[in-house]
Amino acid sequence: MPVDKECETKQRLHQLKLSGLKATVMESSGSRGL
C-alpha cells in the first residue's frame, strides 16, 4: 500500500522535526540557564 508508506514517511519526518525542535529548545534554554 503506497499510501500507508507515504503516511509512515511523513510521520517519521514529523517526529524528526519535533525531536530536532526539542533539541534546539533544550539547547537554547540550557544556555539561558532555564
mmCIF file of N, CA and C in Angstrom:
data_model
loop_
_atom_site.group_PDB
_atom_site.id
_atom_site.type_symbol
_atom_site.label_atom_id
_atom_site.label_comp_id
_atom_site.label_asym_id
_atom_site.label_seq_id
_atom_site.Cartn_x
_atom_site.Cartn_y
_atom_site.Cartn_z
ATOM 1 N N MET A 1 0.851 -1.206 0.000
ATOM 2 C CA MET A 1 0.000 0.000 0.000
ATOM 3 C C MET A 1 0.885 1.253 0.000
ATOM 4 N N PRO A 2 0.974 1.939 -1.113
ATOM 5 C CA PRO A 2 1.818 3.140 -1.211
ATOM 6 C C PRO A 2 1.359 4.263 -0.292
ATOM 7 N N VAL A 3 0.059 4.352 -0.084
ATOM 8 C CA VAL A 3 -0.460 5.429 0.774
ATOM 9 C C VAL A 3 0.046 5.255 2.208
ATOM 10 N N ASP A 4 0.021 4.007 2.694
ATOM 11 C CA ASP A 4 0.491 3.740 4.053
ATOM 12 C C ASP A 4 1.967 4.110 4.193
ATOM 13 N N LYS A 5 2.765 3.709 3.197
ATOM 14 C CA LYS A 5 4.199 4.010 3.262
ATOM 15 C C LYS A 5 4.415 5.520 3.267
ATOM 16 N N GLU A 6 3.654 6.213 2.443
ATOM 17 C CA GLU A 6 3.798 7.665 2.375
ATOM 18 C C GLU A 6 3.472 8.287 3.738
ATOM 19 N N CYS A 7 2.386 7.814 4.318
ATOM 20 C CA CYS A 7 1.965 8.340 5.622
ATOM 21 C C CYS A 7 3.041 8.051 6.664
ATOM 22 N N GLU A 8 3.591 6.840 6.603
ATOM 23 C CA GLU A 8 4.631 6.454 7.567
ATOM 24 C C GLU A 8 5.830 7.380 7.443
ATOM 25 N N THR A 9 6.239 7.646 6.201
ATOM 26 C CA THR A 9 7.398 8.516 5.977
ATOM 27 C C THR A 9 7.113 9.916 6.520
ATOM 28 N N LYS A 10 5.908 10.410 6.282
ATOM 29 C CA LYS A 10 5.564 11.759 6.768
ATOM 30 C C LYS A 10 5.619 11.784 8.287
ATOM 31 N N GLN A 11 5.111 10.717 8.904
ATOM 32 C CA GLN A 11 5.128 10.667 10.371
ATOM 33 C C GLN A 11 6.563 10.678 10.880
ATOM 34 N N ARG A 12 7.429 9.919 10.209
ATOM 35 C CA ARG A 12 8.834 9.859 10.656
ATOM 36 C C ARG A 12 9.488 11.222 10.497
ATOM 37 N N LEU A 13 9.220 11.879 9.370
ATOM 38 C CA LEU A 13 9.793 13.202 9.143
ATOM 39 C C LEU A 13 9.295 14.161 10.216
ATOM 40 N N HIS A 14 8.000 14.043 10.534
ATOM 41 C CA HIS A 14 7.412 14.922 11.549
ATOM 42 C C HIS A 14 8.086 14.680 12.898
ATOM 43 N N GLN A 15 8.305 13.395 13.237
ATOM 44 C CA GLN A 15 8.958 13.075 14.509
ATOM 45 C C GLN A 15 10.384 13.614 14.538
ATOM 46 N N LEU A 16 11.072 13.507 13.397
ATOM 47 C CA LEU A 16 12.448 14.012 13.331
ATOM 48 C C LEU A 16 12.444 15.520 13.545
ATOM 49 N N LYS A 17 11.485 16.194 12.914
ATOM 50 C CA LYS A 17 11.400 17.657 13.075
ATOM 51 C C LYS A 17 11.124 18.003 14.527
ATOM 52 N N LEU A 18 10.190 17.258 15.150
ATOM 53 C CA LEU A 18 9.841 17.525 16.546
ATOM 54 C C LEU A 18 11.043 17.315 17.454
ATOM 55 N N SER A 19 11.743 16.199 17.276
ATOM 56 C CA SER A 19 12.909 15.917 18.129
ATOM 57 C C SER A 19 13.986 16.972 17.885
ATOM 58 N N GLY A 20 14.095 17.431 16.635
ATOM 59 C CA GLY A 20 15.071 18.473 16.310
ATOM 60 C C GLY A 20 14.709 19.770 17.005
ATOM 61 N N LEU A 21 13.423 20.088 16.989
ATOM 62 C CA LEU A 21 12.962 21.308 17.653
ATOM 63 C C LEU A 21 13.201 21.210 19.149
ATOM 64 N N LYS A 22 12.882 20.035 19.718
ATOM 65 C CA LYS A 22 13.075 19.842 21.159
ATOM 66 C C LYS A 22 14.537 20.035 21.521
ATOM 67 N N ALA A 23 15.436 19.463 20.707
ATOM 68 C CA ALA A 23 16.867 19.580 20.981
ATOM 69 C C ALA A 23 17.283 21.048 20.931
ATOM 70 N N THR A 24 16.762 21.772 19.924
ATOM 71 C CA THR A 24 17.110 23.193 19.793
ATOM 72 C C THR A 24 16.600 23.981 20.991
ATOM 73 N N VAL A 25 15.370 23.695 21.387
ATOM 74 C CA VAL A 25 14.788 24.413 22.530
ATOM 75 C C VAL A 25 15.577 24.111 23.797
ATOM 76 N N MET A 26 15.922 22.827 23.998
ATOM 77 C CA MET A 26 16.674 22.447 25.196
ATOM 78 C C MET A 26 18.041 23.122 25.199
ATOM 79 N N GLU A 27 18.658 23.203 24.019
ATOM 80 C CA GLU A 27 19.979 23.842 23.924
ATOM 81 C C GLU A 27 19.883 25.321 24.276
ATOM 82 N N SER A 28 18.914 26.022 23.675
ATOM 83 C CA SER A 28 18.795 27.463 23.903
ATOM 84 C C SER A 28 18.385 27.739 25.350
ATOM 85 N N SER A 29 17.461 26.929 25.880
ATOM 86 C CA SER A 29 17.033 27.154 27.266
ATOM 87 C C SER A 29 18.160 26.786 28.221
ATOM 88 N N GLY A 30 18.987 25.818 27.844
ATOM 89 C CA GLY A 30 20.113 25.428 28.688
ATOM 90 C C GLY A 30 21.141 26.543 28.759
ATOM 91 N N SER A 31 21.373 27.211 27.614
ATOM 92 C CA SER A 31 22.353 28.294 27.600
ATOM 93 C C SER A 31 21.801 29.518 28.325
ATOM 94 N N ARG A 32 20.460 29.576 28.416
ATOM 95 C CA ARG A 32 19.850 30.693 29.142
ATOM 96 C C ARG A 32 19.793 30.404 30.641
ATOM 97 N N GLY A 33 20.017 29.145 31.005
ATOM 98 C CA GLY A 33 20.009 28.783 32.412
ATOM 99 C C GLY A 33 18.605 28.526 32.918
ATOM 100 N N LEU A 34 17.679 28.167 32.025
ATOM 101 C CA LEU A 34 16.302 27.915 32.455
ATOM 102 C C LEU A 34 16.132 26.448 32.820
#
